[in-house]
Tab-separated table of C-alpha atoms in Angstrom:
chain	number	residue	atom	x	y	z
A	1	UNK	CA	20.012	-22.926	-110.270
A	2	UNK	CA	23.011	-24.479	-109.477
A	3	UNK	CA	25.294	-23.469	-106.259
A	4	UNK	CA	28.979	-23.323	-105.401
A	5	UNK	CA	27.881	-24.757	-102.107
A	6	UNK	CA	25.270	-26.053	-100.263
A	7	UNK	CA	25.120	-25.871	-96.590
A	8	UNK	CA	23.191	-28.655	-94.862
A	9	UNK	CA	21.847	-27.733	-91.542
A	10	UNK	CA	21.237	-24.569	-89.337
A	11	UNK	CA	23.216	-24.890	-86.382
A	12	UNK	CA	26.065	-22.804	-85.428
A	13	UNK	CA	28.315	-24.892	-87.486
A	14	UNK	CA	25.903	-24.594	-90.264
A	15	UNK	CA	25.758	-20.912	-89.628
A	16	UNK	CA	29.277	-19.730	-89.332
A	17	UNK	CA	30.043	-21.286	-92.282
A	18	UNK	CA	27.337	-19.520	-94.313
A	19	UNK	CA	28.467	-16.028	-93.020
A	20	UNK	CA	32.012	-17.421	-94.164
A	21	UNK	CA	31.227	-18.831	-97.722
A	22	UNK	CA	29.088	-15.355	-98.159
A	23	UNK	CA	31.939	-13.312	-97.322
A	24	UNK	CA	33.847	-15.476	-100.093
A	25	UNK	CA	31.189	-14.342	-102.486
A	26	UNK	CA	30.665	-18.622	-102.728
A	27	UNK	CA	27.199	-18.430	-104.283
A	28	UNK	CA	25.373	-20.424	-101.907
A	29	UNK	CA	22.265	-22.656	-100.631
A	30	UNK	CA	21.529	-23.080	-97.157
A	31	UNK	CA	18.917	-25.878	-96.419
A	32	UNK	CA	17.623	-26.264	-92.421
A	33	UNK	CA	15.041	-27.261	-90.802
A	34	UNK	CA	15.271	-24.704	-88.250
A	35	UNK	CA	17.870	-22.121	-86.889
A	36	UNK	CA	19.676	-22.602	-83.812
A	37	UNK	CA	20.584	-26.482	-83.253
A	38	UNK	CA	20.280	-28.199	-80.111
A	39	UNK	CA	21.190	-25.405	-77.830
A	40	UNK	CA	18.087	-23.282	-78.895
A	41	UNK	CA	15.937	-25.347	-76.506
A	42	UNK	CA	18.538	-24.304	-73.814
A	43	UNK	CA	16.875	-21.841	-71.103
A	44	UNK	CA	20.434	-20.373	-70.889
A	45	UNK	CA	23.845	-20.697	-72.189
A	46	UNK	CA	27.085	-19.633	-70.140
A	47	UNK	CA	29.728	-20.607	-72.770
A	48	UNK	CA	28.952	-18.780	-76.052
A	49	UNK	CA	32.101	-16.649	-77.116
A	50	UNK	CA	31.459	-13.231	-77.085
A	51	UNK	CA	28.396	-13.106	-74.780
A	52	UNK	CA	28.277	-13.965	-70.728
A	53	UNK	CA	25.223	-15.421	-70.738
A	54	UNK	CA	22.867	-16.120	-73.779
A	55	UNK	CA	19.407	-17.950	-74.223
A	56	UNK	CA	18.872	-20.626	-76.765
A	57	UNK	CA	15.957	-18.549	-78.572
A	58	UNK	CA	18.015	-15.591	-78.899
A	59	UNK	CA	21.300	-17.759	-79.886
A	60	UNK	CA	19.095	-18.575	-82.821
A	61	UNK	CA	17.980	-15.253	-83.097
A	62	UNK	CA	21.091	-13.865	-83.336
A	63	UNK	CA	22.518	-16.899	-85.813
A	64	UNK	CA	19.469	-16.011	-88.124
A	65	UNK	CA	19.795	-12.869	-88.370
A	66	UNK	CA	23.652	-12.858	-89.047
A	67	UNK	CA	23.444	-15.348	-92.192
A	68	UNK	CA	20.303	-13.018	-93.298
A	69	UNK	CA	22.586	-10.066	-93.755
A	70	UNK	CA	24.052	-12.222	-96.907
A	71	UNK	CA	20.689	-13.680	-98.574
A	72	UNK	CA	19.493	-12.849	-101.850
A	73	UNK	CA	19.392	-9.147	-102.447
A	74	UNK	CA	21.889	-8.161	-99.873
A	75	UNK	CA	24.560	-11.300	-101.216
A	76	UNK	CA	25.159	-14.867	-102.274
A	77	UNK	CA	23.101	-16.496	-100.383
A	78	UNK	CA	20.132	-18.389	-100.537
A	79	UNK	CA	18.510	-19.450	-96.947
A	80	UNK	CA	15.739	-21.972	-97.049
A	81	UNK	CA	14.554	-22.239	-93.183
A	82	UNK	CA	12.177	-25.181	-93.085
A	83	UNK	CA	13.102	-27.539	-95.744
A	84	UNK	CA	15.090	-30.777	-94.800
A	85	UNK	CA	17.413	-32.499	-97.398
A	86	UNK	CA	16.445	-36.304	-97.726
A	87	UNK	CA	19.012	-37.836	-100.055
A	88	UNK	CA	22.433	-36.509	-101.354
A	89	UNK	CA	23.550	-38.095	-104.770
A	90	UNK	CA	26.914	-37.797	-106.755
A	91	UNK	CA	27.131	-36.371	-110.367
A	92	UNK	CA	28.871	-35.334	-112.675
A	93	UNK	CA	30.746	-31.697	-111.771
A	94	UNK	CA	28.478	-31.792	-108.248
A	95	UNK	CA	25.767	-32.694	-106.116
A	96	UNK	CA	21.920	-33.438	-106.643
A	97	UNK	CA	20.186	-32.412	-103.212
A	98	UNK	CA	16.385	-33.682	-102.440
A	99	UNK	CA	14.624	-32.067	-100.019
A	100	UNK	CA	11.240	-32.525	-97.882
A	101	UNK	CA	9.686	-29.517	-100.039
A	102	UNK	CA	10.036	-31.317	-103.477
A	103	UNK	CA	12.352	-28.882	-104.351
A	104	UNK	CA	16.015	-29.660	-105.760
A	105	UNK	CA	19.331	-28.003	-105.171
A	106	UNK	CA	22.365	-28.742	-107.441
A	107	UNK	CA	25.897	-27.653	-106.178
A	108	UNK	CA	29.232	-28.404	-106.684
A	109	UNK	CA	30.190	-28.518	-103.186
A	110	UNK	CA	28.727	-29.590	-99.981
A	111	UNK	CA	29.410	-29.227	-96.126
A	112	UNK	CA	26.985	-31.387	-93.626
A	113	UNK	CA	26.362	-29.917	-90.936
A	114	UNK	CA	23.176	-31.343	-89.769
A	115	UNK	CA	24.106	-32.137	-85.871
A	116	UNK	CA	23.090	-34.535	-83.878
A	117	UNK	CA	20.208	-35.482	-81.517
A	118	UNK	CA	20.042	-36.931	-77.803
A	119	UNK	CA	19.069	-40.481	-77.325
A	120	UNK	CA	15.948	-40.088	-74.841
A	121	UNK	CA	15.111	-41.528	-71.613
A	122	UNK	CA	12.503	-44.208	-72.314
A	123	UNK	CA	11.195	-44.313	-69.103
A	124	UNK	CA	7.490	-42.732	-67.815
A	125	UNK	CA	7.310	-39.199	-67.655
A	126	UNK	CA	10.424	-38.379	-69.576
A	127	UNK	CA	8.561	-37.048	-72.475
A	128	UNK	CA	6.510	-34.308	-70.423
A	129	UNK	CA	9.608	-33.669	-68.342
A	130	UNK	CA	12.048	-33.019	-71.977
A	131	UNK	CA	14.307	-29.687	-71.200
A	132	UNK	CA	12.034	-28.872	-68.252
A	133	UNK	CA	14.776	-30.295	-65.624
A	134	UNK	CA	16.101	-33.259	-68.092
A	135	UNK	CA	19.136	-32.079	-69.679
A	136	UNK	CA	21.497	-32.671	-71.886
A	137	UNK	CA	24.342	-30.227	-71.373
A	138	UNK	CA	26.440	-29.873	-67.918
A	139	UNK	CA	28.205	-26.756	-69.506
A	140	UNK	CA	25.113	-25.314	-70.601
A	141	UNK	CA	22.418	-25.875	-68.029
A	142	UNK	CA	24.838	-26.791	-65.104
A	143	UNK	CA	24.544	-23.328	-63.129
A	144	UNK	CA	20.857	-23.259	-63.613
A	145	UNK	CA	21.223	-25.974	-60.489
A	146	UNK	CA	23.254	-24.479	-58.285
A	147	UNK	CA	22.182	-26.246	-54.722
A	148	UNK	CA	19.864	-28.476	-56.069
A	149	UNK	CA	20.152	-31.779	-55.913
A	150	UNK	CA	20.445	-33.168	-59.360
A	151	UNK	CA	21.004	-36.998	-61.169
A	152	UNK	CA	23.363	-37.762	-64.194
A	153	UNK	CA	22.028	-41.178	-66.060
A	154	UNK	CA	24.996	-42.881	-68.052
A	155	UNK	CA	28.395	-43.982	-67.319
A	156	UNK	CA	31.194	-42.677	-70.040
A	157	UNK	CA	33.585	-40.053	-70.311
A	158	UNK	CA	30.262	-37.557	-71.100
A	159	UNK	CA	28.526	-38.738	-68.003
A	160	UNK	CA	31.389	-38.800	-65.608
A	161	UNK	CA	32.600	-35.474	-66.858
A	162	UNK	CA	28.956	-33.997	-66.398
A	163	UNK	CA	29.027	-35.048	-63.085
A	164	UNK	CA	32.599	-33.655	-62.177
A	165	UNK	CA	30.798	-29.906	-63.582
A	166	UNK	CA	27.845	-30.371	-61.774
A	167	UNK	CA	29.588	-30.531	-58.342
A	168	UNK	CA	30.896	-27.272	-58.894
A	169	UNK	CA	27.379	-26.336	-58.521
A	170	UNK	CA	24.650	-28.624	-57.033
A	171	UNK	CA	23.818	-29.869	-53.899
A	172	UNK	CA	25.123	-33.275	-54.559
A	173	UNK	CA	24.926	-35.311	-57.826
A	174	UNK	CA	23.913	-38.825	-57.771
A	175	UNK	CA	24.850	-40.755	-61.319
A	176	UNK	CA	23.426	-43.971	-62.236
A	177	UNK	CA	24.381	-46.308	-64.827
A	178	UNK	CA	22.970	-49.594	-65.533
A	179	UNK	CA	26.149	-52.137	-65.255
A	180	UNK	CA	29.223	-50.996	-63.270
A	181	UNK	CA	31.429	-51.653	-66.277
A	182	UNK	CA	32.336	-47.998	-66.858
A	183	UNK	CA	33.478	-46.490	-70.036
A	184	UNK	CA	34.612	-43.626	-68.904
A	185	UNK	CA	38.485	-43.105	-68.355
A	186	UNK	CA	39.929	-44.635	-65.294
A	187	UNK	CA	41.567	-41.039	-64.206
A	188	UNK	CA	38.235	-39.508	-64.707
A	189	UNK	CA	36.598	-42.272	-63.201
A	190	UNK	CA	38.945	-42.028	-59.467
A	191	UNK	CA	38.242	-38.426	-59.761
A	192	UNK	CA	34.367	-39.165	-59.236
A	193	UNK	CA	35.302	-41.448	-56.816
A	194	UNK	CA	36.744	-39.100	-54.562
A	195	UNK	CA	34.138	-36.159	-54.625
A	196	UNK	CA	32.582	-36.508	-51.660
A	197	UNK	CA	29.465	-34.454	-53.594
A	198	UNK	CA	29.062	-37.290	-55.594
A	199	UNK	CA	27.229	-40.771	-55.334
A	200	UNK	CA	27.203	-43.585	-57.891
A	201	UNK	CA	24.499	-45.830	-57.717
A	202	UNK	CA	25.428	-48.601	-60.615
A	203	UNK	CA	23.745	-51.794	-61.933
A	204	UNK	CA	20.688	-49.531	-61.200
A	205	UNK	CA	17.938	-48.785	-64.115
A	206	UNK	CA	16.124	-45.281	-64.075
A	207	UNK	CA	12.283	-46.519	-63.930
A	208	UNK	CA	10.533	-43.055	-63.680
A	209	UNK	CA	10.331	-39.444	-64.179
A	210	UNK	CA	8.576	-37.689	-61.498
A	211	UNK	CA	7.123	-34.198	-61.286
A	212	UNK	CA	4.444	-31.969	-62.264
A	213	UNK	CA	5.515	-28.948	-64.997
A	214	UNK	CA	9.385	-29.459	-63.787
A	215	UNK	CA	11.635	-32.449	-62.284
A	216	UNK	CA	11.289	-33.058	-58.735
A	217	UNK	CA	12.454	-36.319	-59.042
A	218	UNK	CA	12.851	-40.099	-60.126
A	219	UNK	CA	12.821	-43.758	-59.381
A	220	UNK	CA	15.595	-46.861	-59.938
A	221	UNK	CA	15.600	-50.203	-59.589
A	222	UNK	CA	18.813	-52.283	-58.805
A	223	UNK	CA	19.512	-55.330	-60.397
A	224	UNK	CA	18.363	-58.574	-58.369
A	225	UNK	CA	15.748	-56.127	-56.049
A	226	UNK	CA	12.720	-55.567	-57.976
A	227	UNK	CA	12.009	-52.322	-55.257
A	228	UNK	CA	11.327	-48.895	-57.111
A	229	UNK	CA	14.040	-46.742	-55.011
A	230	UNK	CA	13.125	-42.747	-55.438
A	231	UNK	CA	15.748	-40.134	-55.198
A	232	UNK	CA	14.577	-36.217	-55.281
A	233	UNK	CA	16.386	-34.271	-57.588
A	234	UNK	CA	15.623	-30.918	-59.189
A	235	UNK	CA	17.626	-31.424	-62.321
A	236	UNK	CA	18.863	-35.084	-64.531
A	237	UNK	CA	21.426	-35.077	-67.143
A	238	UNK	CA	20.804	-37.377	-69.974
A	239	UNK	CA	24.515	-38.331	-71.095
A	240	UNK	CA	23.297	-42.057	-72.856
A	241	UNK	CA	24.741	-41.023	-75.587
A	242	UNK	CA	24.403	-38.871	-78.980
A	243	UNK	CA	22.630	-39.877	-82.511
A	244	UNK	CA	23.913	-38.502	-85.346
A	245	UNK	CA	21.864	-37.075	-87.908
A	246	UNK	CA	23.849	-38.604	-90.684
A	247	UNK	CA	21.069	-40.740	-92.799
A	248	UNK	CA	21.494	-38.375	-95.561
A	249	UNK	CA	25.066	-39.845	-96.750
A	250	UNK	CA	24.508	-43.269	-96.061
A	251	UNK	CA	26.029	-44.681	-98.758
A	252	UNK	CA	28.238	-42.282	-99.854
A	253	UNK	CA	30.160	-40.742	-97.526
A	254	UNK	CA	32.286	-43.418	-94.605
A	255	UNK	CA	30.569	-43.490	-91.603
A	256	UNK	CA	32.307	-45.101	-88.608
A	257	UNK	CA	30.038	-47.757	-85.900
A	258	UNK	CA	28.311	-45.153	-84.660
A	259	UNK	CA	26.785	-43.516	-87.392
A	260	UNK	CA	29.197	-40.151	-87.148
A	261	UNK	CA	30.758	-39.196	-90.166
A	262	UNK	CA	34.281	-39.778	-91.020
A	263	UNK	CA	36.242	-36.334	-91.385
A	264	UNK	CA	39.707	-35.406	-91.547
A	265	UNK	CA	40.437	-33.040	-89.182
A	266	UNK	CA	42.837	-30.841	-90.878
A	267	UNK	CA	40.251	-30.167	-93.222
A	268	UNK	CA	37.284	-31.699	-92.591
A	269	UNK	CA	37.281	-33.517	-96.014
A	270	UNK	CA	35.128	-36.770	-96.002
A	271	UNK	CA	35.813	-39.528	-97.822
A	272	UNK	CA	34.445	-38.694	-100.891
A	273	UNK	CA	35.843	-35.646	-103.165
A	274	UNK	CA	33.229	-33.012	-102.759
A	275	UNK	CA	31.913	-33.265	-99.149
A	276	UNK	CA	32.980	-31.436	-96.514
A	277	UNK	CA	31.128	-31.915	-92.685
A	278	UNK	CA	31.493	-30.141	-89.673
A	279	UNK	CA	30.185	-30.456	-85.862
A	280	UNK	CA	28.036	-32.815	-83.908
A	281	UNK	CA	27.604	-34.896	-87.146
A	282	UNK	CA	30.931	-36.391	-87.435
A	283	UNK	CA	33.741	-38.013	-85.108
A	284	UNK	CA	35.465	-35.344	-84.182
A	285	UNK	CA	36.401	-35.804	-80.336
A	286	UNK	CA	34.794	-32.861	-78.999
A	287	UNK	CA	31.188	-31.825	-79.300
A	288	UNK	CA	30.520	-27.836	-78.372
A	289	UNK	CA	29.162	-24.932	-80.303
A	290	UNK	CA	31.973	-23.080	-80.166
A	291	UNK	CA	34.326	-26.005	-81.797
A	292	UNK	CA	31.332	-26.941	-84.148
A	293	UNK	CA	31.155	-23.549	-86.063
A	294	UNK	CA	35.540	-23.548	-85.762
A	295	UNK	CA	35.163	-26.717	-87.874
A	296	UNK	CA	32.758	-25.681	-90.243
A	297	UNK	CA	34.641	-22.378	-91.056
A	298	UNK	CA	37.745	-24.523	-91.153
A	299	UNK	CA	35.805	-26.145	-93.944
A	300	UNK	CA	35.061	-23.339	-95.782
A	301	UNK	CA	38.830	-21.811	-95.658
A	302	UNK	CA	39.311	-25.560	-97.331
A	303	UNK	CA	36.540	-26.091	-99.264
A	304	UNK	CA	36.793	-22.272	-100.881
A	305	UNK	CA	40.278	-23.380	-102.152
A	306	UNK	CA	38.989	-26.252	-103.861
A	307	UNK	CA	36.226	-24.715	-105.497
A	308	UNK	CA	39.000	-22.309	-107.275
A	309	UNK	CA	41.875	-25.014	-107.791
A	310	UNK	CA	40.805	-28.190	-107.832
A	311	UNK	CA	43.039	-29.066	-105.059
């Protein structure tokens, strides 16, 4: 069968812009691995539009169940939850799509919305400790720490602006970044500075992960003292940096250094006629769910247009 459109991931980008193309009557493929993204790992989520307070499972839930209301039977749709697309190649009129099920998915159109994923501590004890107090999302998890101490590891914009959230809340925040050549913004940086809530430790390495079922804290060295240093904390936010899951278009969509996918952000067109890609997957400047599914619907409004004109 061949498809108008296929969707490539199940995040809330991916998502929205299923619900979107459906309502279009955009005959449609949606290929994920799993529903829900990054943030359905997250114990709770303050900043969902529409809802005060939301868990990650039911997030998903809730994504799910909206894009089944437009699957085969009931719509346009066609949802394949647990399939992952390995290669994307041009042809003529379209798109050949290979996935991790041997199956194949021709379409005319396609929108990547595949996310991205959190470069990991690499340090003992951060793999048993992974979302059970190390995070990756101030605005997210933040509250869940309110008067604990907690520890942000990194030292960019996403690191320093963690740590500026997380005083709203914690105890005190301690971040600690490995050289003290920061990358973050100088105005952002002064702003730290001058919270008396927060500490920065830098030229300091995170050597451990401590705790038993949930954080309770970790250890540092400095550089030129070879003396594990251990801090308690309830709560450490990974911000070290983001990997996007953009293997798939290597090759045929423009990429920039770090992997992200090149999109205009008018309309979210990639470089190459055809491809649309929304969210965590591409360099857009900001990374949230809410702005990942405005993107990808975005794309759709454009993409829909295109399918019917040509332009």
């Amino acid at each position: 069968m061949e498809y108008d459109l296929a969707i490539v991931g199940g995040g809330p980008a991916a998502c929205g812009a299923a619900v979107y193309a459906a309502r279009k009557q955009l005959k449609t493929a949606v290929i994920a691995e799993e529903v829900g993204g990054q943030s359905s790992v997250s114990e709770t989520i303050y900043n969902w539009i529409g809802t005060k307070a939301v868990s990650g499972t039911d997030l998903a839930k809730m994504l799910r169940e909206h894009v089944e209301e437009y699957t085969e039977g009931k719509g346009t749709l066609t949802f394949a939850v647990g399939s992952r697309v390995t290669t994307i190649t041009k042809r003529d009129g379209g798109f050949t799509l290979e996935c991790s099920n041997d199956t194949t998915v021709q379409a005319r159109a396609v929108l990547v919305a595949t996310g991205s994923r959190h470069r990991k501590l690499d340090v003992p004890g951060a793999a048993e400790l992974d979302n059970k107090g190390i995070m990756y999302c101030a605005t997210c998890d933040g509250p869940l720490f309110s008067g604990m101490p907690v520890a942000v590891i990194g030292g960019g914009n996403a690191a320093f602006e963690a740590a500026i959230q997380l005083s709203q809340y914690a105890d005190h925040v301690t971040l600690i970044h490995r050289n003290d050549n920061f990358r973050a913004d100088p105005v952002t940086i002064e702003m730290v500075k001058k919270d008396p809530k927060v500490t920065i430790i830098a030229n300091a390495e995170l050597t451990s992960v401590k705790g038993t079922g949930l954080v309770d804290g970790l250890t540092y060295k400095t550089k030129g003292d070879e003396t594990d240093h251990e801090l308690a904390v309830s709560g450490i936010f990974v911000e070290i940096g983001q990997l996007p899951n953009t293997e798939l278009v290597d090759g045929l969509a423009q990429r920039d250094e770090l992997g992200r996918i090149v999109v205009d952000p008018y309309s979210q067109r990639t470089s190459i006629t055809g491809i649309w890609a929304a969210g965590d997957c591409t360099d857009g400047r900001y990374h949230q769910n809410n702005i990942a599914t405005g993107d990808a619907i975005k794309a759709i409004e454009d993409l829909y247009i295109w399918i019917k004109t040509g332009k």
